[in-house]
Amino acid sequence: MVAVTDQSTHPQPLADRSPAELDTFLAEQRSAYEALAARGLTLDLTRGKPATEQLDLADRLLQLPGRATDSSGADTRNYGGLHGGADLRAIFGELLGVPTNQIVAQGNSSLMMMREVLSYLWLKGGVTSERPWAAEERVTFICPVPGYDRHFTLTDWFGIEMVTVPMHADGPDADAIAELVATDASIKGMWLVPTYANPTGSVTSTEVARKLASMPTAAPDFTIMWDNAYAWHHLTATETPSADIIGLCAEAGNPHRAVVFASTSKITYAGAGVGFLAGSSETVDWYVDHLGQGAIGPDKVNHLRHAEFFGSAQGVRDHMARHREVLAPKFAAVQEVLTGRLGGLGVAEWSEPAGGYFVNLDVLDGTASRVVQLAKEAGIALTPAGSSFPHRDDPRDRNIRLAPSFPVLDEVTEAMEAVATCVLLAAAEKLHG
Amino acid sequence: MVAVTDQSTHPQPLADRSPAELDTFLAEQRSAYEALAARGLTLDLTRGKPATEQLDLADRLLQLPGRATDSSGADTRNYGGLHGGADLRAIFGELLGVPTNQIVAQGNSSLMMMREVLSYLWLKGGVTSERPWAAEERVTFICPVPGYDRHFTLTDWFGIEMVTVPMHADGPDADAIAELVATDASIKGMWLVPTYANPTGSVTSTEVARKLASMPTAAPDFTIMWDNAYAWHHLTATETPSADIIGLCAEAGNPHRAVVFASTSKITYAGAGVGFLAGSSETVDWYVDHLGQGAIGPDKVNHLRHAEFFGSAQGVRDHMARHREVLAPKFAAVQEVLTGRLGGLGVAEWSEPAGGYFVNLDVLDGTASRVVQLAKEAGIALTPAGSSFPHRDDPRDRNIRLAPSFPVLDEVTEAMEAVATCVLLAAAEKLHG
């Protein structure tokens, strides 16, 4: 698990209490839960959705771009330009540390681009493939867990098998991955949210990234799906830079190993932003070539709209600081409630992320489903237990993903108080037996 | 072939001329071509791109939507809404004659949606499939020719074989299709641009559509990819309605046979419009279900932007009338030059479309490539000969697709004069032997 905050030592851990004390504790929690349920709340901590206040920050977009031609003089309204608008590619190329020819801008969904990439790999094979993946007997992906549910759903849709490795505070367990990929040629790739990972908040260190970039792989076309969804989504003044996976892969002699994704979904509008793909120039050429077999060009007006809005890479950073002002208090509220209510009891561990959209909560083994059920019955929607694992299967039934971005601050506190009550009741039930 | 305009009977057909007369004619054409080449023109009739003047008609979009919530109160800026914005779906549902639950609005490219549909059919199978198409020994598509090059490119990308049938003025040769599909279970589908087809301008009649909807097919999941790209793109006061393929399929007991595509690419912006998919409610559910395995929602702000811009279905029709004012004179100029320069000579036939973006020009067998080459050398870019056939293989080397929308009117006339010169020289060379 990642960064854990359970430093309060005042309460007596539940596991150390006598049966009689546990009786009392259980009765107290039942009573607290009944009071909670009686309030008839309707709160939602399920998904990493930006709050209305965050979306409002970008509302100048609703009247942009105002003009039709970009700085090169290209008419963004017409067909063409498979690579996307050059102005916006330049801005995000700078942010991702790649030249413009190594980045493309596309539609509103980087997830759709990941599907596209998997489609091309599946039907045609990649830059370093010997054959299309569909022609392999078996294709396996490494999934660091807990991880992003939509990655796993998409992987499963393709019929790709999934093998899990632990996610640590400094990224996925690179030694475990290196061992797996060294001999198993069916392992064709891995997922990774490198910065402020969903849901753990982990930041993949350069050391871990270097191992992933350089490890020998039995499959010649082992692909790191580097989903840098939260690269600039800092919650503290420390703006941790992402590891330069493209550079590290090139250095290691595996230049085409990483495909990098990013988007403005959590910078401007979650539903109307711009997705990006970056990689070696060969990877970008490969992507655009296949794309062009069934596409004429992305929405370049939206690219121009975004380029106008940001102005520059610094404009993106400045904009993210405004998001931080909205988000940081909500994440602080989560920490405050968890520490205050659960600290020292030995019934939960949780992450204290420095960025991103999630707090990872690990409750007592075997109680996550019960917590989610209790919360639901009290009107608090939580992501289904197990969601952060392939096939929604959390072998220890302990993981819960908290997403505090969408509700307003008071609701976050209220919802977290409710979650704490549910965690405590489920723990008391479990330990009481 | 489709509607042909070669009514001028004054000139003597080339085929009737004596060798001496042909000598003279060839010399005249060589001289005319030399004069043309000496002018150093740079003109382009290659693609069906809207002209700048047409794009300008929609420029209110550059400052829309101004607000973030649609008429249902949904915040278009955030995640969700896989089916697309309800306001815009209602408008285009009315135009396509389907209820809102049978239409979805997505990104800027209906072609990308066609690729998605083929992906889902390929990897998962459709509503009436026995298995994924990838599990079939062979998959074949029927391609009416001449047809849309990008359909053929995409089909070929999937490794789908293509068999051609002739396109007539009232649509594809339905009897030929019915015969093919009756016994060959590998034939899984067909392409069709039903209204103002690319490039012939053909309009599929209700009678032909009914045959396609009702014909017995050996494949249970035979799919009509009904690409209604030009449904409202009339060039005359007669606004020919498209056949109601979804209704006809339902009537015939094959309700899931047709998948209908449309877009605003040639209504608002070619690069920043909205694509639509319509079909039976089961087809739409099937599409959205697979889409949702790797997508969170389309750009609903662009949907709202478009709904605001149009206001209603009538708003779309009114807008198309403004396009017609720009386009009709260009298409008239094409007819005027073709009739004036080639009429009566027996060296070419051409379509006189009542809508859409193309004029289909059939020159003397074996001379299309030569015409395109001559034009290129004189600075006139034409779509490569054969483009309207699978694998770019026009067995008679006679078909040329003319796209007069993008250049301004004077340039259309100038380019067509040049094309006529090239057609005449190639014909003279051919007949002279």
PDB file of N, CA and C in Angstrom, chain B residues 312-395:
ATOM      1  N   SER B 312     -33.733  24.050 -34.279  1.00  0.00           N
ATOM      2  CA  SER B 312     -34.761  23.056 -34.607  1.00  0.00           C
ATOM      3  C   SER B 312     -34.369  22.334 -35.888  1.00  0.00           C
ATOM      4  N   ALA B 313     -35.147  21.315 -36.231  1.00  0.00           N
ATOM      5  CA  ALA B 313     -34.923  20.609 -37.499  1.00  0.00           C
ATOM      6  C   ALA B 313     -35.093  21.577 -38.669  1.00  0.00           C
ATOM      7  N   GLN B 314     -36.069  22.466 -38.550  1.00  0.00           N
ATOM      8  CA  GLN B 314     -36.269  23.441 -39.624  1.00  0.00           C
ATOM      9  C   GLN B 314     -35.049  24.358 -39.747  1.00  0.00           C
ATOM     10  N   GLY B 315     -34.408  24.610 -38.622  1.00  0.00           N
ATOM     11  CA  GLY B 315     -33.185  25.406 -38.650  1.00  0.00           C
ATOM     12  C   GLY B 315     -32.100  24.744 -39.489  1.00  0.00           C
ATOM     13  N   VAL B 316     -32.043  23.426 -39.443  1.00  0.00           N
ATOM     14  CA  VAL B 316     -31.074  22.696 -40.267  1.00  0.00           C
ATOM     15  C   VAL B 316     -31.443  22.853 -41.743  1.00  0.00           C
ATOM     16  N   ARG B 317     -32.713  22.679 -42.037  1.00  0.00           N
ATOM     17  CA  ARG B 317     -33.144  22.805 -43.444  1.00  0.00           C
ATOM     18  C   ARG B 317     -32.865  24.209 -43.971  1.00  0.00           C
ATOM     19  N   ASP B 318     -33.169  25.205 -43.152  1.00  0.00           N
ATOM     20  CA  ASP B 318     -32.922  26.593 -43.572  1.00  0.00           C
ATOM     21  C   ASP B 318     -31.438  26.821 -43.831  1.00  0.00           C
ATOM     22  N   HIS B 319     -30.627  26.230 -42.947  1.00  0.00           N
ATOM     23  CA  HIS B 319     -29.181  26.401 -43.121  1.00  0.00           C
ATOM     24  C   HIS B 319     -28.707  25.743 -44.420  1.00  0.00           C
ATOM     25  N   MET B 320     -29.294  24.591 -44.732  1.00  0.00           N
ATOM     26  CA  MET B 320     -28.895  23.898 -45.960  1.00  0.00           C
ATOM     27  C   MET B 320     -29.278  24.707 -47.202  1.00  0.00           C
ATOM     28  N   ALA B 321     -30.332  25.480 -47.090  1.00  0.00           N
ATOM     29  CA  ALA B 321     -30.709  26.335 -48.230  1.00  0.00           C
ATOM     30  C   ALA B 321     -29.620  27.364 -48.497  1.00  0.00           C
ATOM     31  N   ARG B 322     -28.975  27.823 -47.443  1.00  0.00           N
ATOM     32  CA  ARG B 322     -27.879  28.787 -47.620  1.00  0.00           C
ATOM     33  C   ARG B 322     -26.664  28.120 -48.270  1.00  0.00           C
ATOM     34  N   HIS B 323     -26.418  26.861 -47.898  1.00  0.00           N
ATOM     35  CA  HIS B 323     -25.347  26.130 -48.592  1.00  0.00           C
ATOM     36  C   HIS B 323     -25.658  26.009 -50.091  1.00  0.00           C
ATOM     37  N   ARG B 324     -26.922  25.705 -50.362  1.00  0.00           N
ATOM     38  CA  ARG B 324     -27.322  25.514 -51.756  1.00  0.00           C
ATOM     39  C   ARG B 324     -27.017  26.755 -52.590  1.00  0.00           C
ATOM     40  N   GLU B 325     -27.235  27.919 -52.010  1.00  0.00           N
ATOM     41  CA  GLU B 325     -26.962  29.164 -52.743  1.00  0.00           C
ATOM     42  C   GLU B 325     -25.494  29.270 -53.149  1.00  0.00           C
ATOM     43  N   VAL B 326     -24.630  28.724 -52.297  1.00  0.00           N
ATOM     44  CA  VAL B 326     -23.196  28.756 -52.613  1.00  0.00           C
ATOM     45  C   VAL B 326     -22.844  27.664 -53.612  1.00  0.00           C
ATOM     46  N   LEU B 327     -23.420  26.490 -53.411  1.00  0.00           N
ATOM     47  CA  LEU B 327     -22.981  25.325 -54.185  1.00  0.00           C
ATOM     48  C   LEU B 327     -23.615  25.227 -55.569  1.00  0.00           C
ATOM     49  N   ALA B 328     -24.888  25.566 -55.665  1.00  0.00           N
ATOM     50  CA  ALA B 328     -25.600  25.335 -56.930  1.00  0.00           C
ATOM     51  C   ALA B 328     -24.913  25.998 -58.127  1.00  0.00           C
ATOM     52  N   PRO B 329     -24.453  27.244 -57.996  1.00  0.00           N
ATOM     53  CA  PRO B 329     -23.771  27.855 -59.155  1.00  0.00           C
ATOM     54  C   PRO B 329     -22.496  27.105 -59.563  1.00  0.00           C
ATOM     55  N   LYS B 330     -21.806  26.525 -58.603  1.00  0.00           N
ATOM     56  CA  LYS B 330     -20.590  25.779 -58.943  1.00  0.00           C
ATOM     57  C   LYS B 330     -20.934  24.515 -59.718  1.00  0.00           C
ATOM     58  N   PHE B 331     -21.972  23.834 -59.259  1.00  0.00           N
ATOM     59  CA  PHE B 331     -22.372  22.627 -59.976  1.00  0.00           C
ATOM     60  C   PHE B 331     -22.922  22.980 -61.358  1.00  0.00           C
ATOM     61  N   ALA B 332     -23.594  24.122 -61.458  1.00  0.00           N
ATOM     62  CA  ALA B 332     -24.091  24.558 -62.766  1.00  0.00           C
ATOM     63  C   ALA B 332     -22.927  24.851 -63.703  1.00  0.00           C
ATOM     64  N   ALA B 333     -21.865  25.431 -63.141  1.00  0.00           N
ATOM     65  CA  ALA B 333     -20.684  25.740 -63.960  1.00  0.00           C
ATOM     66  C   ALA B 333     -20.048  24.457 -64.493  1.00  0.00           C
ATOM     67  N   VAL B 334     -20.020  23.432 -63.665  1.00  0.00           N
ATOM     68  CA  VAL B 334     -19.461  22.149 -64.118  1.00  0.00           C
ATOM     69  C   VAL B 334     -20.270  21.625 -65.305  1.00  0.00           C
ATOM     70  N   GLN B 335     -21.585  21.673 -65.154  1.00  0.00           N
ATOM     71  CA  GLN B 335     -22.449  21.180 -66.239  1.00  0.00           C
ATOM     72  C   GLN B 335     -22.237  21.998 -67.517  1.00  0.00           C
ATOM     73  N   GLU B 336     -22.138  23.288 -67.332  1.00  0.00           N
ATOM     74  CA  GLU B 336     -22.015  24.166 -68.494  1.00  0.00           C
ATOM     75  C   GLU B 336     -20.738  23.873 -69.284  1.00  0.00           C
ATOM     76  N   VAL B 337     -19.643  23.718 -68.566  1.00  0.00           N
ATOM     77  CA  VAL B 337     -18.380  23.447 -69.256  1.00  0.00           C
ATOM     78  C   VAL B 337     -18.397  22.061 -69.886  1.00  0.00           C
ATOM     79  N   LEU B 338     -18.887  21.081 -69.127  1.00  0.00           N
ATOM     80  CA  LEU B 338     -18.893  19.722 -69.674  1.00  0.00           C
ATOM     81  C   LEU B 338     -19.761  19.648 -70.932  1.00  0.00           C
ATOM     82  N   THR B 339     -20.937  20.265 -70.861  1.00  0.00           N
ATOM     83  CA  THR B 339     -21.837  20.223 -72.011  1.00  0.00           C
ATOM     84  C   THR B 339     -21.247  20.995 -73.194  1.00  0.00           C
ATOM     85  N   GLY B 340     -20.727  22.167 -72.884  1.00  0.00           N
ATOM     86  CA  GLY B 340     -20.197  23.013 -73.940  1.00  0.00           C
ATOM     87  C   GLY B 340     -18.965  22.426 -74.609  1.00  0.00           C
ATOM     88  N   ARG B 341     -18.114  21.800 -73.820  1.00  0.00           N
ATOM     89  CA  ARG B 341     -16.837  21.340 -74.375  1.00  0.00           C
ATOM     90  C   ARG B 341     -16.865  19.883 -74.834  1.00  0.00           C
ATOM     91  N   LEU B 342     -17.640  19.046 -74.123  1.00  0.00           N
ATOM     92  CA  LEU B 342     -17.589  17.614 -74.420  1.00  0.00           C
ATOM     93  C   LEU B 342     -18.869  17.084 -75.054  1.00  0.00           C
ATOM     94  N   GLY B 343     -19.940  17.881 -74.986  1.00  0.00           N
ATOM     95  CA  GLY B 343     -21.245  17.431 -75.467  1.00  0.00           C
ATOM     96  C   GLY B 343     -21.196  16.972 -76.914  1.00  0.00           C
ATOM     97  N   GLY B 344     -21.802  15.829 -77.205  1.00  0.00           N
ATOM     98  CA  GLY B 344     -21.962  15.364 -78.574  1.00  0.00           C
ATOM     99  C   GLY B 344     -20.750  14.667 -79.148  1.00  0.00           C
ATOM    100  N   LEU B 345     -19.626  14.716 -78.448  1.00  0.00           N
ATOM    101  CA  LEU B 345     -18.397  14.147 -79.011  1.00  0.00           C
ATOM    102  C   LEU B 345     -18.259  12.656 -78.720  1.00  0.00           C
ATOM    103  N   GLY B 346     -19.100  12.167 -77.825  1.00  0.00           N
ATOM    104  CA  GLY B 346     -19.053  10.732 -77.524  1.00  0.00           C
ATOM    105  C   GLY B 346     -17.792  10.332 -76.773  1.00  0.00           C
ATOM    106  N   VAL B 347     -17.214  11.269 -76.033  1.00  0.00           N
ATOM    107  CA  VAL B 347     -15.978  10.937 -75.299  1.00  0.00           C
ATOM    108  C   VAL B 347     -16.193  10.931 -73.788  1.00  0.00           C
ATOM    109  N   ALA B 348     -17.392  11.270 -73.351  1.00  0.00           N
ATOM    110  CA  ALA B 348     -17.606  11.310 -71.900  1.00  0.00           C
ATOM    111  C   ALA B 348     -19.094  11.286 -71.584  1.00  0.00           C
ATOM    112  N   GLU B 349     -19.398  10.765 -70.415  1.00  0.00           N
ATOM    113  CA  GLU B 349     -20.736  10.852 -69.833  1.00  0.00           C
ATOM    114  C   GLU B 349     -20.548  11.374 -68.425  1.00  0.00           C
ATOM    115  N   TRP B 350     -21.552  12.084 -67.951  1.00  0.00           N
ATOM    116  CA  TRP B 350     -21.403  12.606 -66.590  1.00  0.00           C
ATOM    117  C   TRP B 350     -22.764  12.720 -65.916  1.00  0.00           C
ATOM    118  N   SER B 351     -22.696  12.794 -64.610  1.00  0.00           N
ATOM    119  CA  SER B 351     -23.910  12.906 -63.818  1.00  0.00           C
ATOM    120  C   SER B 351     -24.298  14.376 -63.670  1.00  0.00           C
ATOM    121  N   GLU B 352     -25.583  14.583 -63.435  1.00  0.00           N
ATOM    122  CA  GLU B 352     -26.055  15.932 -63.132  1.00  0.00           C
ATOM    123  C   GLU B 352     -26.785  15.836 -61.799  1.00  0.00           C
ATOM    124  N   PRO B 353     -26.020  15.846 -60.718  1.00  0.00           N
ATOM    125  CA  PRO B 353     -26.600  15.520 -59.418  1.00  0.00           C
ATOM    126  C   PRO B 353     -27.556  16.595 -58.926  1.00  0.00           C
ATOM    127  N   ALA B 354     -28.591  16.148 -58.197  1.00  0.00           N
ATOM    128  CA  ALA B 354     -29.549  17.075 -57.584  1.00  0.00           C
ATOM    129  C   ALA B 354     -29.160  17.392 -56.149  1.00  0.00           C
ATOM    130  N   GLY B 355     -27.980  16.887 -55.735  1.00  0.00           N
ATOM    131  CA  GLY B 355     -27.513  17.176 -54.384  1.00  0.00           C
ATOM    132  C   GLY B 355     -26.141  16.576 -54.155  1.00  0.00           C
ATOM    133  N   GLY B 356     -25.629  16.761 -52.969  1.00  0.00           N
ATOM    134  CA  GLY B 356     -24.345  16.171 -52.622  1.00  0.00           C
ATOM    135  C   GLY B 356     -23.165  17.025 -53.034  1.00  0.00           C
ATOM    136  N   TYR B 357     -22.024  16.374 -53.210  1.00  0.00           N
ATOM    137  CA  TYR B 357     -20.767  17.106 -53.379  1.00  0.00           C
ATOM    138  C   TYR B 357     -19.970  16.742 -54.624  1.00  0.00           C
ATOM    139  N   PHE B 358     -20.523  15.876 -55.474  1.00  0.00           N
ATOM    140  CA  PHE B 358     -19.689  15.347 -56.543  1.00  0.00           C
ATOM    141  C   PHE B 358     -20.392  15.310 -57.885  1.00  0.00           C
ATOM    142  N   VAL B 359     -19.557  15.354 -58.928  1.00  0.00           N
ATOM    143  CA  VAL B 359     -20.021  15.029 -60.270  1.00  0.00           C
ATOM    144  C   VAL B 359     -19.193  13.844 -60.734  1.00  0.00           C
ATOM    145  N   ASN B 360     -19.896  12.842 -61.226  1.00  0.00           N
ATOM    146  CA  ASN B 360     -19.239  11.640 -61.691  1.00  0.00           C
ATOM    147  C   ASN B 360     -18.969  11.777 -63.183  1.00  0.00           C
ATOM    148  N   LEU B 361     -17.717  11.663 -63.553  1.00  0.00           N
ATOM    149  CA  LEU B 361     -17.354  11.812 -64.964  1.00  0.00           C
ATOM    150  C   LEU B 361     -16.766  10.502 -65.474  1.00  0.00           C
ATOM    151  N   ASP B 362     -17.415   9.930 -66.463  1.00  0.00           N
ATOM    152  CA  ASP B 362     -16.869   8.731 -67.099  1.00  0.00           C
ATOM    153  C   ASP B 362     -16.338   9.117 -68.466  1.00  0.00           C
ATOM    154  N   VAL B 363     -15.032   8.926 -68.626  1.00  0.00           N
ATOM    155  CA  VAL B 363     -14.405   9.274 -69.904  1.00  0.00           C
ATOM    156  C   VAL B 363     -14.256   8.012 -70.748  1.00  0.00           C
ATOM    157  N   LEU B 364     -13.610   8.115 -71.883  1.00  0.00           N
ATOM    158  CA  LEU B 364     -13.415   6.931 -72.729  1.00  0.00           C
ATOM    159  C   LEU B 364     -12.680   5.845 -71.952  1.00  0.00           C
ATOM    160  N   ASP B 365     -13.123   4.625 -72.130  1.00  0.00           N
ATOM    161  CA  ASP B 365     -12.453   3.509 -71.457  1.00  0.00           C
ATOM    162  C   ASP B 365     -10.945   3.593 -71.664  1.00  0.00           C
ATOM    163  N   GLY B 366     -10.220   3.406 -70.578  1.00  0.00           N
ATOM    164  CA  GLY B 366      -8.762   3.370 -70.674  1.00  0.00           C
ATOM    165  C   GLY B 366      -8.105   4.730 -70.659  1.00  0.00           C
ATOM    166  N   THR B 367      -8.887   5.798 -70.458  1.00  0.00           N
ATOM    167  CA  THR B 367      -8.236   7.124 -70.501  1.00  0.00           C
ATOM    168  C   THR B 367      -8.306   7.899 -69.185  1.00  0.00           C
ATOM    169  N   ALA B 368      -8.964   7.359 -68.175  1.00  0.00           N
ATOM    170  CA  ALA B 368      -9.120   8.148 -66.935  1.00  0.00           C
ATOM    171  C   ALA B 368      -7.757   8.471 -66.306  1.00  0.00           C
ATOM    172  N   SER B 369      -6.883   7.470 -66.221  1.00  0.00           N
ATOM    173  CA  SER B 369      -5.566   7.708 -65.622  1.00  0.00           C
ATOM    174  C   SER B 369      -4.804   8.780 -66.402  1.00  0.00           C
ATOM    175  N   ARG B 370      -4.936   8.699 -67.714  1.00  0.00           N
ATOM    176  CA  ARG B 370      -4.250   9.668 -68.566  1.00  0.00           C
ATOM    177  C   ARG B 370      -4.798  11.076 -68.331  1.00  0.00           C
ATOM    178  N   VAL B 371      -6.090  11.189 -68.209  1.00  0.00           N
ATOM    179  CA  VAL B 371      -6.696  12.501 -67.957  1.00  0.00           C
ATOM    180  C   VAL B 371      -6.169  13.083 -66.638  1.00  0.00           C
ATOM    181  N   VAL B 372      -6.150  12.248 -65.616  1.00  0.00           N
ATOM    182  CA  VAL B 372      -5.702  12.733 -64.302  1.00  0.00           C
ATOM    183  C   VAL B 372      -4.235  13.143 -64.360  1.00  0.00           C
ATOM    184  N   GLN B 373      -3.450  12.356 -65.097  1.00  0.00           N
ATOM    185  CA  GLN B 373      -2.026  12.682 -65.236  1.00  0.00           C
ATOM    186  C   GLN B 373      -1.833  14.005 -65.988  1.00  0.00           C
ATOM    187  N   LEU B 374      -2.545  14.137 -67.102  1.00  0.00           N
ATOM    188  CA  LEU B 374      -2.457  15.388 -67.882  1.00  0.00           C
ATOM    189  C   LEU B 374      -2.861  16.579 -67.018  1.00  0.00           C
ATOM    190  N   ALA B 375      -3.945  16.404 -66.265  1.00  0.00           N
ATOM    191  CA  ALA B 375      -4.428  17.505 -65.421  1.00  0.00           C
ATOM    192  C   ALA B 375      -3.373  17.865 -64.381  1.00  0.00           C
ATOM    193  N   LYS B 376      -2.805  16.838 -63.783  1.00  0.00           N
ATOM    194  CA  LYS B 376      -1.793  17.084 -62.747  1.00  0.00           C
ATOM    195  C   LYS B 376      -0.626  17.891 -63.311  1.00  0.00           C
ATOM    196  N   GLU B 377      -0.191  17.481 -64.491  1.00  0.00           N
ATOM    197  CA  GLU B 377       0.949  18.162 -65.105  1.00  0.00           C
ATOM    198  C   GLU B 377       0.614  19.601 -65.494  1.00  0.00           C
ATOM    199  N   ALA B 378      -0.688  19.863 -65.603  1.00  0.00           N
ATOM    200  CA  ALA B 378      -1.097  21.246 -65.901  1.00  0.00           C
ATOM    201  C   ALA B 378      -1.500  22.002 -64.636  1.00  0.00           C
ATOM    202  N   GLY B 379      -1.284  21.379 -63.478  1.00  0.00           N
ATOM    203  CA  GLY B 379      -1.546  22.082 -62.222  1.00  0.00           C
ATOM    204  C   GLY B 379      -2.949  21.905 -61.667  1.00  0.00           C
ATOM    205  N   ILE B 380      -3.703  20.964 -62.223  1.00  0.00           N
ATOM    206  CA  ILE B 380      -5.072  20.729 -61.736  1.00  0.00           C
ATOM    207  C   ILE B 380      -5.081  19.403 -60.985  1.00  0.00           C
ATOM    208  N   ALA B 381      -5.297  19.449 -59.689  1.00  0.00           N
ATOM    209  CA  ALA B 381      -5.329  18.209 -58.910  1.00  0.00           C
ATOM    210  C   ALA B 381      -6.715  17.572 -59.014  1.00  0.00           C
ATOM    211  N   LEU B 382      -6.727  16.336 -59.498  1.00  0.00           N
ATOM    212  CA  LEU B 382      -7.965  15.555 -59.520  1.00  0.00           C
ATOM    213  C   LEU B 382      -7.768  14.342 -58.617  1.00  0.00           C
ATOM    214  N   THR B 383      -8.874  13.802 -58.096  1.00  0.00           N
ATOM    215  CA  THR B 383      -8.795  12.568 -57.337  1.00  0.00           C
ATOM    216  C   THR B 383      -8.165  11.493 -58.236  1.00  0.00           C
ATOM    217  N   PRO B 384      -7.222  10.706 -57.714  1.00  0.00           N
ATOM    218  CA  PRO B 384      -6.582   9.694 -58.554  1.00  0.00           C
ATOM    219  C   PRO B 384      -7.606   8.803 -59.258  1.00  0.00           C
ATOM    220  N   ALA B 385      -7.337   8.488 -60.500  1.00  0.00           N
ATOM    221  CA  ALA B 385      -8.250   7.612 -61.240  1.00  0.00           C
ATOM    222  C   ALA B 385      -8.409   6.302 -60.483  1.00  0.00           C
ATOM    223  N   GLY B 386      -9.587   5.778 -60.474  1.00  0.00           N
ATOM    224  CA  GLY B 386      -9.840   4.502 -59.794  1.00  0.00           C
ATOM    225  C   GLY B 386     -10.220   4.654 -58.345  1.00  0.00           C
ATOM    226  N   SER B 387     -10.121   5.871 -57.797  1.00  0.00           N
ATOM    227  CA  SER B 387     -10.354   6.074 -56.362  1.00  0.00           C
ATOM    228  C   SER B 387     -11.732   5.616 -55.897  1.00  0.00           C
ATOM    229  N   SER B 388     -12.679   5.638 -56.780  1.00  0.00           N
ATOM    230  CA  SER B 388     -14.035   5.296 -56.374  1.00  0.00           C
ATOM    231  C   SER B 388     -14.319   3.797 -56.446  1.00  0.00           C
ATOM    232  N   PHE B 389     -13.239   3.025 -56.580  1.00  0.00           N
ATOM    233  CA  PHE B 389     -13.369   1.569 -56.644  1.00  0.00           C
ATOM    234  C   PHE B 389     -12.496   0.927 -55.566  1.00  0.00           C
ATOM    235  N   PRO B 390     -12.926  -0.243 -55.045  1.00  0.00           N
ATOM    236  CA  PRO B 390     -12.084  -0.956 -54.082  1.00  0.00           C
ATOM    237  C   PRO B 390     -10.678  -1.165 -54.654  1.00  0.00           C
ATOM    238  N   HIS B 391      -9.698  -1.038 -53.810  1.00  0.00           N
ATOM    239  CA  HIS B 391      -8.291  -1.170 -54.182  1.00  0.00           C
ATOM    240  C   HIS B 391      -7.905  -0.221 -55.322  1.00  0.00           C
ATOM    241  N   ARG B 392      -8.675   0.853 -55.460  1.00  0.00           N
ATOM    242  CA  ARG B 392      -8.426   1.859 -56.504  1.00  0.00           C
ATOM    243  C   ARG B 392      -8.361   1.236 -57.903  1.00  0.00           C
ATOM    244  N   ASP B 393      -9.110   0.171 -58.079  1.00  0.00           N
ATOM    245  CA  ASP B 393      -9.029  -0.560 -59.336  1.00  0.00           C
ATOM    246  C   ASP B 393     -10.320  -0.379 -60.133  1.00  0.00           C
ATOM    247  N   ASP B 394     -10.289   0.576 -61.028  1.00  0.00           N
ATOM    248  CA  ASP B 394     -11.408   0.783 -61.946  1.00  0.00           C
ATOM    249  C   ASP B 394     -11.140  -0.088 -63.162  1.00  0.00           C
ATOM    250  N   PRO B 395     -11.881  -1.162 -63.321  1.00  0.00           N
ATOM    251  CA  PRO B 395     -11.543  -2.135 -64.376  1.00  0.00           C
ATOM    252  C   PRO B 395     -11.588  -1.526 -65.781  1.00  0.00           C
TER     253      PRO B 395
END
